PDB file of C-alpha atoms in Angstrom:
ATOM      1  CA  UNK A   1      10.693   1.771  -6.983  1.00  0.00           C
ATOM      2  CA  UNK A   2       8.576   2.008  -3.798  1.00  0.00           C
ATOM      3  CA  UNK A   3       7.321  -1.337  -1.962  1.00  0.00           C
ATOM      4  CA  UNK A   4       4.149  -3.203  -1.861  1.00  0.00           C
ATOM      5  CA  UNK A   5       4.403  -6.213   0.494  1.00  0.00           C
ATOM      6  CA  UNK A   6       1.529  -7.988   0.527  1.00  0.00           C
ATOM      7  CA  UNK A   7      -0.104  -6.564  -1.996  1.00  0.00           C
ATOM      8  CA  UNK A   8      -0.699  -9.113  -4.998  1.00  0.00           C
ATOM      9  CA  UNK A   9      -0.861  -9.287  -8.300  1.00  0.00           C
ATOM     10  CA  UNK A  10      -3.034 -11.459 -10.917  1.00  0.00           C
ATOM     11  CA  UNK A  11      -3.256 -12.308 -14.599  1.00  0.00           C
ATOM     12  CA  UNK A  12      -6.050 -13.398 -16.547  1.00  0.00           C
ATOM     13  CA  UNK A  13      -5.413 -16.855 -17.098  1.00  0.00           C
ATOM     14  CA  UNK A  14      -6.317 -19.156 -19.756  1.00  0.00           C
ATOM     15  CA  UNK A  15      -9.888 -20.087 -17.643  1.00  0.00           C
ATOM     16  CA  UNK A  16     -11.077 -16.739 -17.840  1.00  0.00           C
ATOM     17  CA  UNK A  17     -10.517 -15.523 -14.777  1.00  0.00           C
ATOM     18  CA  UNK A  18      -7.588 -13.503 -12.710  1.00  0.00           C
ATOM     19  CA  UNK A  19      -5.442 -16.088 -11.585  1.00  0.00           C
ATOM     20  CA  UNK A  20      -2.750 -15.183  -8.858  1.00  0.00           C
ATOM     21  CA  UNK A  21       0.774 -14.666  -9.364  1.00  0.00           C
ATOM     22  CA  UNK A  22       2.121 -13.345  -5.952  1.00  0.00           C
ATOM     23  CA  UNK A  23       3.044 -11.160  -4.192  1.00  0.00           C
ATOM     24  CA  UNK A  24       4.324  -7.617  -5.128  1.00  0.00           C
ATOM     25  CA  UNK A  25       8.107  -6.531  -3.143  1.00  0.00           C
ATOM     26  CA  UNK A  26       8.302  -3.776  -5.436  1.00  0.00           C
ATOM     27  CA  UNK A  27       6.759  -1.041  -7.461  1.00  0.00           C
ATOM     28  CA  UNK A  28       7.116   1.774 -10.008  1.00  0.00           C
ATOM     29  CA  UNK A  29       3.298   3.469 -11.189  1.00  0.00           C
ATOM     30  CA  UNK A  30       0.396   3.141 -12.085  1.00  0.00           C
ATOM     31  CA  UNK A  31       1.129   6.809 -13.212  1.00  0.00           C
ATOM     32  CA  UNK A  32      -0.776   7.942 -15.758  1.00  0.00           C
ATOM     33  CA  UNK A  33      -1.522  11.331 -17.422  1.00  0.00           C
ATOM     34  CA  UNK A  34      -2.953  13.195 -19.936  1.00  0.00           C
ATOM     35  CA  UNK A  35      -2.309  15.580 -22.956  1.00  0.00           C
ATOM     36  CA  UNK A  36      -4.334  19.386 -22.849  1.00  0.00           C
ATOM     37  CA  UNK A  37      -5.875  20.558 -26.162  1.00  0.00           C
ATOM     38  CA  UNK A  38      -5.522  23.701 -26.671  1.00  0.00           C
ATOM     39  CA  UNK A  39      -8.556  26.074 -26.876  1.00  0.00           C
ATOM     40  CA  UNK A  40      -8.000  29.865 -27.255  1.00  0.00           C
ATOM     41  CA  UNK A  41     -10.422  31.923 -28.141  1.00  0.00           C
ATOM     42  CA  UNK A  42      -8.971  35.002 -30.098  1.00  0.00           C
ATOM     43  CA  UNK A  43     -10.257  38.279 -30.087  1.00  0.00           C
ATOM     44  CA  UNK A  44     -12.185  38.089 -27.218  1.00  0.00           C
ATOM     45  CA  UNK A  45     -10.919  39.818 -23.253  1.00  0.00           C
ATOM     46  CA  UNK A  46      -8.953  37.074 -21.460  1.00  0.00           C
ATOM     47  CA  UNK A  47      -6.055  38.857 -21.503  1.00  0.00           C
ATOM     48  CA  UNK A  48      -3.752  37.354 -24.060  1.00  0.00           C
ATOM     49  CA  UNK A  49      -3.484  34.166 -22.663  1.00  0.00           C
ATOM     50  CA  UNK A  50      -3.935  31.036 -23.909  1.00  0.00           C
ATOM     51  CA  UNK A  51      -6.308  28.667 -22.691  1.00  0.00           C
ATOM     52  CA  UNK A  52      -6.728  24.792 -22.728  1.00  0.00           C
ATOM     53  CA  UNK A  53      -9.066  21.494 -22.009  1.00  0.00           C
ATOM     54  CA  UNK A  54      -8.129  17.978 -20.979  1.00  0.00           C
ATOM     55  CA  UNK A  55      -7.093  15.580 -23.604  1.00  0.00           C
ATOM     56  CA  UNK A  56      -6.744  11.580 -23.653  1.00  0.00           C
ATOM     57  CA  UNK A  57      -5.257   9.740 -21.229  1.00  0.00           C
ATOM     58  CA  UNK A  58      -1.894   7.931 -21.007  1.00  0.00           C
ATOM     59  CA  UNK A  59      -2.741   5.140 -19.435  1.00  0.00           C
ATOM     60  CA  UNK A  60       1.115   4.781 -18.084  1.00  0.00           C
ATOM     61  CA  UNK A  61       3.708   2.217 -17.779  1.00  0.00           C
ATOM     62  CA  UNK A  62       4.347   0.314 -14.923  1.00  0.00           C
ATOM     63  CA  UNK A  63       7.053  -2.057 -13.384  1.00  0.00           C
ATOM     64  CA  UNK A  64       6.384  -4.784 -10.769  1.00  0.00           C
ATOM     65  CA  UNK A  65       8.966  -7.467  -9.446  1.00  0.00           C
ATOM     66  CA  UNK A  66       6.895 -10.065  -8.258  1.00  0.00           C
ATOM     67  CA  UNK A  67       8.190 -12.699  -5.618  1.00  0.00           C
ATOM     68  CA  UNK A  68       5.957 -16.359  -6.272  1.00  0.00           C
ATOM     69  CA  UNK A  69       6.648 -19.791  -5.679  1.00  0.00           C
ATOM     70  CA  UNK A  70       9.178 -22.112  -7.654  1.00  0.00           C
ATOM     71  CA  UNK A  71       7.231 -25.112  -7.945  1.00  0.00           C
ATOM     72  CA  UNK A  72       4.666 -25.100 -11.629  1.00  0.00           C
ATOM     73  CA  UNK A  73       3.757 -21.125 -11.034  1.00  0.00           C
ATOM     74  CA  UNK A  74       2.054 -21.613 -14.703  1.00  0.00           C
ATOM     75  CA  UNK A  75       1.042 -17.810 -14.301  1.00  0.00           C
ATOM     76  CA  UNK A  76       4.189 -16.502 -13.740  1.00  0.00           C
ATOM     77  CA  UNK A  77       6.040 -18.557 -16.904  1.00  0.00           C
ATOM     78  CA  UNK A  78       2.766 -17.442 -19.391  1.00  0.00           C
ATOM     79  CA  UNK A  79       3.447 -13.882 -18.316  1.00  0.00           C
ATOM     80  CA  UNK A  80       7.368 -14.992 -19.566  1.00  0.00           C
ATOM     81  CA  UNK A  81       6.557 -17.268 -22.440  1.00  0.00           C
ATOM     82  CA  UNK A  82       4.045 -13.842 -23.338  1.00  0.00           C
ATOM     83  CA  UNK A  83       6.788 -11.639 -24.123  1.00  0.00           C
ATOM     84  CA  UNK A  84       8.719 -13.862 -25.658  1.00  0.00           C
ATOM     85  CA  UNK A  85       6.496 -15.378 -28.390  1.00  0.00           C
ATOM     86  CA  UNK A  86       6.616 -14.154 -31.625  1.00  0.00           C
ATOM     87  CA  UNK A  87       4.836 -10.627 -32.706  1.00  0.00           C
ATOM     88  CA  UNK A  88       2.767 -12.131 -35.295  1.00  0.00           C
ATOM     89  CA  UNK A  89       1.521 -14.186 -32.673  1.00  0.00           C
ATOM     90  CA  UNK A  90       0.924 -12.435 -30.142  1.00  0.00           C
ATOM     91  CA  UNK A  91      -0.137  -8.782 -32.455  1.00  0.00           C
ATOM     92  CA  UNK A  92      -1.378  -6.411 -30.363  1.00  0.00           C
ATOM     93  CA  UNK A  93      -1.960  -8.347 -27.599  1.00  0.00           C
ATOM     94  CA  UNK A  94      -2.800  -7.369 -24.044  1.00  0.00           C
ATOM     95  CA  UNK A  95      -3.982  -9.052 -21.128  1.00  0.00           C
ATOM     96  CA  UNK A  96      -5.887  -8.171 -18.879  1.00  0.00           C
ATOM     97  CA  UNK A  97      -3.177  -8.065 -14.825  1.00  0.00           C
ATOM     98  CA  UNK A  98      -4.870  -6.228 -11.285  1.00  0.00           C
ATOM     99  CA  UNK A  99      -3.094  -5.384  -8.100  1.00  0.00           C
ATOM    100  CA  UNK A 100      -4.802  -6.114  -5.169  1.00  0.00           C
ATOM    101  CA  UNK A 101      -3.488  -4.140  -2.129  1.00  0.00           C
ATOM    102  CA  UNK A 102      -4.077  -4.892   1.159  1.00  0.00           C
ATOM    103  CA  UNK A 103      -5.970  -2.204   3.381  1.00  0.00           C
ATOM    104  CA  UNK A 104      -8.976  -3.316   3.919  1.00  0.00           C
ATOM    105  CA  UNK A 105     -10.937  -0.720   1.418  1.00  0.00           C
ATOM    106  CA  UNK A 106      -8.143   0.403  -0.559  1.00  0.00           C
ATOM    107  CA  UNK A 107      -9.068   0.462  -3.845  1.00  0.00           C
ATOM    108  CA  UNK A 108      -7.982  -2.266  -6.267  1.00  0.00           C
ATOM    109  CA  UNK A 109      -6.231  -1.176  -9.616  1.00  0.00           C
ATOM    110  CA  UNK A 110      -7.090  -3.809 -13.208  1.00  0.00           C
ATOM    111  CA  UNK A 111      -6.485  -2.756 -16.588  1.00  0.00           C
ATOM    112  CA  UNK A 112      -4.878  -3.956 -19.989  1.00  0.00           C
ATOM    113  CA  UNK A 113      -1.330  -4.060 -21.060  1.00  0.00           C
ATOM    114  CA  UNK A 114       1.665  -5.096 -22.617  1.00  0.00           C
ATOM    115  CA  UNK A 115       4.611  -6.616 -21.466  1.00  0.00           C
ATOM    116  CA  UNK A 116       7.495  -5.019 -22.707  1.00  0.00           C
ATOM    117  CA  UNK A 117      10.453  -5.586 -20.279  1.00  0.00           C
ATOM    118  CA  UNK A 118      11.361  -9.968 -18.309  1.00  0.00           C
ATOM    119  CA  UNK A 119      13.626 -10.013 -16.258  1.00  0.00           C
ATOM    120  CA  UNK A 120      15.720 -13.166 -15.807  1.00  0.00           C
ATOM    121  CA  UNK A 121      13.912 -15.518 -12.596  1.00  0.00           C
ATOM    122  CA  UNK A 122      16.029 -15.649  -9.296  1.00  0.00           C
ATOM    123  CA  UNK A 123      15.689 -17.808  -6.703  1.00  0.00           C
ATOM    124  CA  UNK A 124      14.681 -16.851  -2.615  1.00  0.00           C
ATOM    125  CA  UNK A 125      14.717 -19.996  -0.777  1.00  0.00           C
ATOM    126  CA  UNK A 126      11.776 -21.922  -2.042  1.00  0.00           C
ATOM    127  CA  UNK A 127       9.731 -18.337  -3.830  1.00  0.00           C
ATOM    128  CA  UNK A 128      11.659 -16.755  -6.881  1.00  0.00           C
ATOM    129  CA  UNK A 129      11.642 -13.541  -7.302  1.00  0.00           C
ATOM    130  CA  UNK A 130      11.610 -11.552 -11.249  1.00  0.00           C
ATOM    131  CA  UNK A 131      10.669  -8.188 -12.775  1.00  0.00           C
ATOM    132  CA  UNK A 132       7.902  -6.909 -15.186  1.00  0.00           C
ATOM    133  CA  UNK A 133       7.608  -3.932 -17.422  1.00  0.00           C
ATOM    134  CA  UNK A 134       4.437  -3.158 -18.760  1.00  0.00           C
ATOM    135  CA  UNK A 135       3.372  -0.494 -20.976  1.00  0.00           C
ATOM    136  CA  UNK A 136      -0.725   0.214 -20.157  1.00  0.00           C
ATOM    137  CA  UNK A 137      -3.328  -0.177 -23.061  1.00  0.00           C
ATOM    138  CA  UNK A 138      -6.668   1.710 -22.449  1.00  0.00           C
ATOM    139  CA  UNK A 139      -8.036   2.737 -19.549  1.00  0.00           C
ATOM    140  CA  UNK A 140      -6.735   1.705 -15.622  1.00  0.00           C
ATOM    141  CA  UNK A 141     -10.719   0.747 -13.937  1.00  0.00           C
ATOM    142  CA  UNK A 142     -10.341   1.872  -9.692  1.00  0.00           C
ATOM    143  CA  UNK A 143     -12.069  -1.386  -8.257  1.00  0.00           C
ATOM    144  CA  UNK A 144     -12.885  -2.069  -4.486  1.00  0.00           C
ATOM    145  CA  UNK A 145     -10.330  -4.254  -2.588  1.00  0.00           C
ATOM    146  CA  UNK A 146     -12.846  -6.870  -1.269  1.00  0.00           C
TER     147      UNK A 146
END
């Protein structure tokens, strides 16, 4: 796991804006990959070597450990509730999330995801620490941090 010191984690809130959840203290991912499709032309002079073209992108998975204020953090609670919601109530639902890096000009990452794992929150002084695992769905938007 890499340390994400002062990297902010945001979630699209019920007000339809990206709301601050907490600071990432550890992060594993985002690691997208891309499939390939064979496009070899048989019977041509290619030295009998297969050729490929780019296929669909797999956005990957993400694990983040977030530190947030324990005094009524609505967004962290909503993320935990989203995980525990019955599938019938939350079928195919994804939520928009964002990472904002602390270096000026460094790109942010915005993605839709499904929470696939949640740890129990642990007290850390005035804060709470909790780990969330996501399966990303759709493209990762690479933006500029402001």
